C-alpha cells in the first residue's frame, strides 16, 4: 500500500508569491492534517480536515488556507510568501479521528 | 508556550545498551501520547503510543511509560541498534474535537557502534 504522498518534494519561491502544496492520504484514510516544521523545532499544527470539513486550525495567519477534495486528497495554499515561511511542510493522514497519524515525506519550501 | 518539552536535544548511547528518551508536558487535558522517529529528508514515522488510562505500553524493543501525576513520559529502546539513530519527537493530543498533535522539539539519538 502506498503511504502518504506529497508533491512537490522541493520548491523555491520568491517573497510575495503564492504556493500550493498537495497531499494524497493513505487509501481509506479520511482525515488529513498539515504541519509546518522549521529547523530545530517540532512540527506545528496548521490545519485538520475530515470528510472535507475543517476540524481544526492552528495559530497561523489567514495567508494559510487548505481544502480537502471528495477523494480525501488535500491542498495547502500559502499566499504572500514571507522568508519565514521557509520550512518543511508535512501532511499526515489517519483512518478516523483518535487514531495514529501517518506522515508523508514532506515538501521543503524555500522562500528567497 | 511550549506545552510539550524534550529537554535533551541530543543523546548518545552504546549499541546494545538501553536508550531512554524523556518528555514532559504541561497541559493536563492531554490524554493520548505518541512517539515519532524522523530520519533526515523523511517525514516522521510513528513508533508507539499510549493512552492516559495506561502507564505502560510495549511493542518489541520499544516501551513507553507514562507518569500522569508527574506529567512525564519516557521511551525506552532496548537493545539499541545503529538504525535507531534518528531524531525522536514526543507528541500529545487531547482526545476530543480535532486531531491536533502538539510536538516537542525533538531529541537526536546517536547509537555508537
mmCIF file of C-alpha atoms in Angstrom:
data_model
loop_
_atom_site.group_PDB
_atom_site.id
_atom_site.type_symbol
_atom_site.label_atom_id
_atom_site.label_comp_id
_atom_site.label_asym_id
_atom_site.label_seq_id
_atom_site.Cartn_x
_atom_site.Cartn_y
_atom_site.Cartn_z
ATOM 1 C CA UNK A 1 0.000 0.000 0.000
ATOM 2 C CA UNK A 2 1.218 3.484 -0.818
ATOM 3 C CA UNK A 3 1.832 5.732 2.129
ATOM 4 C CA UNK A 4 1.036 9.418 2.336
ATOM 5 C CA UNK A 5 2.409 11.128 -0.749
ATOM 6 C CA UNK A 6 3.219 14.804 -1.047
ATOM 7 C CA UNK A 7 4.160 16.907 -4.027
ATOM 8 C CA UNK A 8 6.363 18.568 -4.876
ATOM 9 C CA UNK A 9 9.247 17.388 -2.687
ATOM 10 C CA UNK A 10 11.157 20.638 -3.022
ATOM 11 C CA UNK A 11 10.098 24.124 -4.044
ATOM 12 C CA UNK A 12 11.758 27.522 -4.279
ATOM 13 C CA UNK A 13 9.562 30.623 -4.346
ATOM 14 C CA UNK A 14 10.116 34.362 -4.183
ATOM 15 C CA UNK A 15 8.731 36.588 -1.437
ATOM 16 C CA UNK A 16 5.202 37.703 -2.212
ATOM 17 C CA UNK A 17 4.394 34.729 -4.405
ATOM 18 C CA UNK A 18 1.758 32.109 -3.743
ATOM 19 C CA UNK A 19 2.308 28.358 -3.369
ATOM 20 C CA UNK A 20 0.120 25.254 -3.438
ATOM 21 C CA UNK A 21 1.239 22.019 -1.809
ATOM 22 C CA UNK A 22 -0.521 18.729 -2.431
ATOM 23 C CA UNK A 23 -1.149 15.628 -0.337
ATOM 24 C CA UNK A 24 -2.652 12.229 -1.075
ATOM 25 C CA UNK A 25 -3.583 10.296 2.064
ATOM 26 C CA UNK A 26 -3.270 6.581 2.590
ATOM 27 C CA UNK A 27 -6.107 4.793 0.801
ATOM 28 C CA UNK A 28 -9.148 4.694 3.039
ATOM 29 C CA UNK A 29 -7.973 7.495 5.309
ATOM 30 C CA UNK A 30 -10.497 10.315 5.609
ATOM 31 C CA UNK A 31 -8.566 12.694 7.838
ATOM 32 C CA UNK A 32 -5.712 14.905 6.621
ATOM 33 C CA UNK A 33 -3.667 17.283 8.735
ATOM 34 C CA UNK A 34 -0.968 19.779 7.779
ATOM 35 C CA UNK A 35 2.079 20.725 9.844
ATOM 36 C CA UNK A 36 4.938 23.173 9.443
ATOM 37 C CA UNK A 37 8.372 22.229 10.719
ATOM 38 C CA UNK A 38 11.116 24.822 10.876
ATOM 39 C CA UNK A 39 14.698 23.839 11.551
ATOM 40 C CA UNK A 40 15.349 22.807 15.126
ATOM 41 C CA UNK A 41 11.676 22.692 16.096
ATOM 42 C CA UNK A 42 8.963 20.093 16.217
ATOM 43 C CA UNK A 43 6.129 20.153 13.682
ATOM 44 C CA UNK A 44 3.488 22.833 14.307
ATOM 45 C CA UNK A 45 -0.168 22.115 13.543
ATOM 46 C CA UNK A 46 -1.695 24.190 10.755
ATOM 47 C CA UNK A 47 -4.999 22.510 9.751
ATOM 48 C CA UNK A 48 -7.002 19.331 10.027
ATOM 49 C CA UNK A 49 -9.684 18.254 7.560
ATOM 50 C CA UNK A 50 -12.062 15.352 7.978
ATOM 51 C CA UNK A 51 -14.631 14.390 5.368
ATOM 52 C CA UNK A 52 -13.889 17.672 3.540
ATOM 53 C CA UNK A 53 -14.676 19.820 6.542
ATOM 54 C CA UNK A 54 -12.180 21.824 8.557
ATOM 55 C CA UNK A 55 -11.903 20.301 12.007
ATOM 56 C CA UNK A 56 -9.100 22.390 13.425
ATOM 57 C CA UNK A 57 -6.874 25.337 12.724
ATOM 58 C CA UNK A 58 -3.570 26.204 14.366
ATOM 59 C CA UNK A 59 -2.125 29.603 15.131
ATOM 60 C CA UNK A 60 -1.258 30.608 11.576
ATOM 61 C CA UNK A 61 -2.224 33.778 9.676
ATOM 62 C CA UNK A 62 -5.036 33.891 7.144
ATOM 63 C CA UNK A 63 -2.436 33.690 4.366
ATOM 64 C CA UNK A 64 -2.583 29.955 5.030
ATOM 65 C CA UNK A 65 -5.597 28.078 3.698
ATOM 66 C CA UNK A 66 -6.423 24.485 2.818
ATOM 67 C CA UNK A 67 -9.104 22.295 1.397
ATOM 68 C CA UNK A 68 -9.937 18.627 1.059
ATOM 69 C CA UNK A 69 -11.392 17.033 -2.025
ATOM 70 C CA UNK A 70 -14.028 14.271 -2.373
ATOM 71 C CA UNK A 71 -11.229 11.694 -2.815
ATOM 72 C CA UNK A 72 -9.778 12.934 0.524
ATOM 73 C CA UNK A 73 -6.654 14.431 -1.056
ATOM 74 C CA UNK A 74 -5.794 17.891 0.173
ATOM 75 C CA UNK A 75 -4.099 21.111 -0.821
ATOM 76 C CA UNK A 76 -2.387 23.688 1.355
ATOM 77 C CA UNK A 77 -2.160 27.219 -0.051
ATOM 78 C CA UNK A 78 0.071 29.951 1.250
ATOM 79 C CA UNK A 79 -0.310 33.485 -0.137
ATOM 80 C CA UNK A 80 2.052 36.446 0.013
ATOM 81 C CA UNK A 81 5.012 34.298 0.987
ATOM 82 C CA UNK A 82 7.449 35.584 3.586
ATOM 83 C CA UNK A 83 11.011 34.481 4.208
ATOM 84 C CA UNK A 84 9.808 32.992 7.495
ATOM 85 C CA UNK A 85 7.515 30.592 5.637
ATOM 86 C CA UNK A 86 10.583 28.602 4.612
ATOM 87 C CA UNK A 87 10.093 25.236 6.250
ATOM 88 C CA UNK A 88 9.284 21.573 5.773
ATOM 89 C CA UNK A 89 5.533 21.174 5.270
ATOM 90 C CA UNK A 90 4.209 17.825 6.403
ATOM 91 C CA UNK A 91 0.931 16.160 5.632
ATOM 92 C CA UNK A 92 -0.465 13.403 7.836
ATOM 93 C CA UNK A 93 -3.435 11.118 7.359
ATOM 94 C CA UNK A 94 -5.391 8.878 9.684
ATOM 95 C CA UNK A 95 -8.222 6.444 9.181
ATOM 96 C CA UNK A 96 -10.546 8.109 11.627
ATOM 97 C CA UNK A 97 -10.398 10.512 14.479
ATOM 98 C CA UNK A 98 -8.412 9.364 17.506
ATOM 99 C CA UNK A 99 -6.107 7.019 15.606
ATOM 100 C CA UNK A 100 -2.414 7.357 14.861
ATOM 101 C CA UNK A 101 -1.416 9.836 12.177
ATOM 102 C CA UNK A 102 0.947 8.732 9.412
ATOM 103 C CA UNK A 103 3.148 11.346 7.791
ATOM 104 C CA UNK A 104 4.333 11.920 4.256
ATOM 105 C CA UNK A 105 7.933 12.779 3.409
ATOM 106 C CA UNK A 106 7.150 16.474 3.343
ATOM 107 C CA UNK A 107 7.607 19.383 0.950
ATOM 108 C CA UNK A 108 10.672 21.515 1.559
ATOM 109 C CA UNK A 109 9.690 25.126 0.764
ATOM 110 C CA UNK A 110 12.383 27.756 0.440
ATOM 111 C CA UNK A 111 11.354 31.393 0.113
ATOM 112 C CA UNK A 112 14.035 33.721 -1.247
ATOM 113 C CA UNK B 1 4.200 28.410 25.422
ATOM 114 C CA UNK B 2 5.881 25.034 24.953
ATOM 115 C CA UNK B 3 3.300 22.537 26.175
ATOM 116 C CA UNK B 4 5.427 19.509 25.297
ATOM 117 C CA UNK B 5 9.075 19.641 26.236
ATOM 118 C CA UNK B 6 12.013 17.446 25.386
ATOM 119 C CA UNK B 7 14.807 18.916 27.428
ATOM 120 C CA UNK B 8 17.619 16.827 25.995
ATOM 121 C CA UNK B 9 18.471 17.967 22.464
ATOM 122 C CA UNK B 10 20.817 15.024 21.999
ATOM 123 C CA UNK B 11 21.701 11.648 23.479
ATOM 124 C CA UNK B 12 24.466 9.169 22.678
ATOM 125 C CA UNK B 13 24.153 5.510 23.666
ATOM 126 C CA UNK B 14 26.364 2.498 23.091
ATOM 127 C CA UNK B 15 24.971 -0.162 20.776
ATOM 128 C CA UNK B 16 23.220 -2.903 22.734
ATOM 129 C CA UNK B 17 22.514 -0.693 25.751
ATOM 130 C CA UNK B 18 19.231 0.934 26.727
ATOM 131 C CA UNK B 19 18.231 4.315 25.298
ATOM 132 C CA UNK B 20 15.883 6.404 27.433
ATOM 133 C CA UNK B 21 14.258 9.468 25.912
ATOM 134 C CA UNK B 22 12.242 11.775 28.121
ATOM 135 C CA UNK B 23 9.316 14.105 27.559
ATOM 136 C CA UNK B 24 7.387 16.428 29.883
ATOM 137 C CA UNK B 25 4.076 18.127 29.283
ATOM 138 C CA UNK B 26 2.168 20.915 30.969
ATOM 139 C CA UNK B 27 -1.361 20.623 29.580
ATOM 140 C CA UNK B 28 -3.414 18.349 31.836
ATOM 141 C CA UNK B 29 -6.008 17.967 29.054
ATOM 142 C CA UNK B 30 -3.618 15.828 27.020
ATOM 143 C CA UNK B 31 -4.754 12.229 27.188
ATOM 144 C CA UNK B 32 -3.011 10.498 24.314
ATOM 145 C CA UNK B 33 0.721 10.464 23.686
ATOM 146 C CA UNK B 34 2.796 9.332 20.734
ATOM 147 C CA UNK B 35 6.438 8.918 19.806
ATOM 148 C CA UNK B 36 7.687 9.522 16.280
ATOM 149 C CA UNK B 37 11.102 8.873 14.768
ATOM 150 C CA UNK B 38 12.471 11.051 11.997
ATOM 151 C CA UNK B 39 15.359 10.496 9.615
ATOM 152 C CA UNK B 40 16.744 13.414 7.571
ATOM 153 C CA UNK B 41 14.731 14.175 4.417
ATOM 154 C CA UNK B 42 11.870 11.934 5.561
ATOM 155 C CA UNK B 43 8.604 12.534 7.353
ATOM 156 C CA UNK B 44 8.131 11.394 10.962
ATOM 157 C CA UNK B 45 7.429 7.675 11.375
ATOM 158 C CA UNK B 46 5.005 6.556 14.063
ATOM 159 C CA UNK B 47 6.647 4.338 16.692
ATOM 160 C CA UNK B 48 4.388 3.775 19.659
ATOM 161 C CA UNK B 49 1.578 5.445 21.562
ATOM 162 C CA UNK B 50 -0.065 5.352 24.963
ATOM 163 C CA UNK B 51 -3.428 6.397 26.295
ATOM 164 C CA UNK B 52 -3.656 8.216 29.597
ATOM 165 C CA UNK B 53 -5.576 5.299 31.109
ATOM 166 C CA UNK B 54 -2.409 3.193 30.921
ATOM 167 C CA UNK B 55 1.019 3.630 32.446
ATOM 168 C CA UNK B 56 2.958 1.375 30.103
ATOM 169 C CA UNK B 57 2.795 0.172 26.527
ATOM 170 C CA UNK B 58 5.278 -2.188 24.934
ATOM 171 C CA UNK B 59 5.988 -3.043 21.301
ATOM 172 C CA UNK B 60 9.050 -5.142 20.647
ATOM 173 C CA UNK B 61 12.168 -3.206 21.598
ATOM 174 C CA UNK B 62 10.135 -0.072 22.362
ATOM 175 C CA UNK B 63 8.351 0.665 25.635
ATOM 176 C CA UNK B 64 6.634 3.888 26.579
ATOM 177 C CA UNK B 65 5.990 4.760 30.229
ATOM 178 C CA UNK B 66 3.535 7.416 31.355
ATOM 179 C CA UNK B 67 3.521 9.086 34.771
ATOM 180 C CA UNK B 68 0.411 11.268 34.786
ATOM 181 C CA UNK B 69 0.983 12.765 38.211
ATOM 182 C CA UNK B 70 4.394 13.994 37.109
ATOM 183 C CA UNK B 71 3.196 14.826 33.572
ATOM 184 C CA UNK B 72 6.137 12.857 32.278
ATOM 185 C CA UNK B 73 6.614 10.128 29.719
ATOM 186 C CA UNK B 74 9.631 8.237 28.535
ATOM 187 C CA UNK B 75 10.548 5.999 25.636
ATOM 188 C CA UNK B 76 12.848 3.051 26.300
ATOM 189 C CA UNK B 77 14.631 1.320 23.457
ATOM 190 C CA UNK B 78 16.387 -1.911 24.314
ATOM 191 C CA UNK B 79 18.672 -3.102 22.958
ATOM 192 C CA UNK B 80 19.688 -0.024 20.989
ATOM 193 C CA UNK B 81 20.756 -0.605 17.401
ATOM 194 C CA UNK B 82 22.627 1.631 14.912
ATOM 195 C CA UNK B 83 19.453 2.014 12.851
ATOM 196 C CA UNK B 84 17.814 3.698 15.827
ATOM 197 C CA UNK B 85 19.980 6.782 15.253
ATOM 198 C CA UNK B 86 17.439 9.484 14.376
ATOM 199 C CA UNK B 87 15.541 12.409 15.865
ATOM 200 C CA UNK B 88 12.731 11.331 18.194
ATOM 201 C CA UNK B 89 9.677 13.503 18.749
ATOM 202 C CA UNK B 90 7.218 13.206 21.565
ATOM 203 C CA UNK B 91 3.678 14.353 20.700
ATOM 204 C CA UNK B 92 0.468 14.772 22.657
ATOM 205 C CA UNK B 93 -3.197 15.112 21.817
ATOM 206 C CA UNK B 94 -6.451 15.991 23.502
ATOM 207 C CA UNK B 95 -8.824 13.162 22.626
ATOM 208 C CA UNK B 96 -11.826 15.102 21.536
ATOM 209 C CA UNK B 97 -12.509 17.593 18.800
ATOM 210 C CA UNK B 98 -9.729 17.764 16.266
ATOM 211 C CA UNK B 99 -6.581 15.694 15.879
ATOM 212 C CA UNK B 100 -4.079 18.414 16.578
ATOM 213 C CA UNK B 101 -0.793 16.928 17.706
ATOM 214 C CA UNK B 102 1.444 19.093 19.865
ATOM 215 C CA UNK B 103 5.068 18.127 19.374
ATOM 216 C CA UNK B 104 8.182 18.563 21.449
ATOM 217 C CA UNK B 105 11.361 19.924 19.897
ATOM 218 C CA UNK B 106 12.933 16.502 19.476
ATOM 219 C CA UNK B 107 15.923 14.557 20.791
ATOM 220 C CA UNK B 108 18.666 13.455 18.433
ATOM 221 C CA UNK B 109 19.673 9.913 19.378
ATOM 222 C CA UNK B 110 23.038 8.611 18.220
ATOM 223 C CA UNK B 111 23.863 4.943 18.691
ATOM 224 C CA UNK B 112 27.589 4.333 18.932
ATOM 225 C CA UNK B 113 28.706 1.014 17.404
#
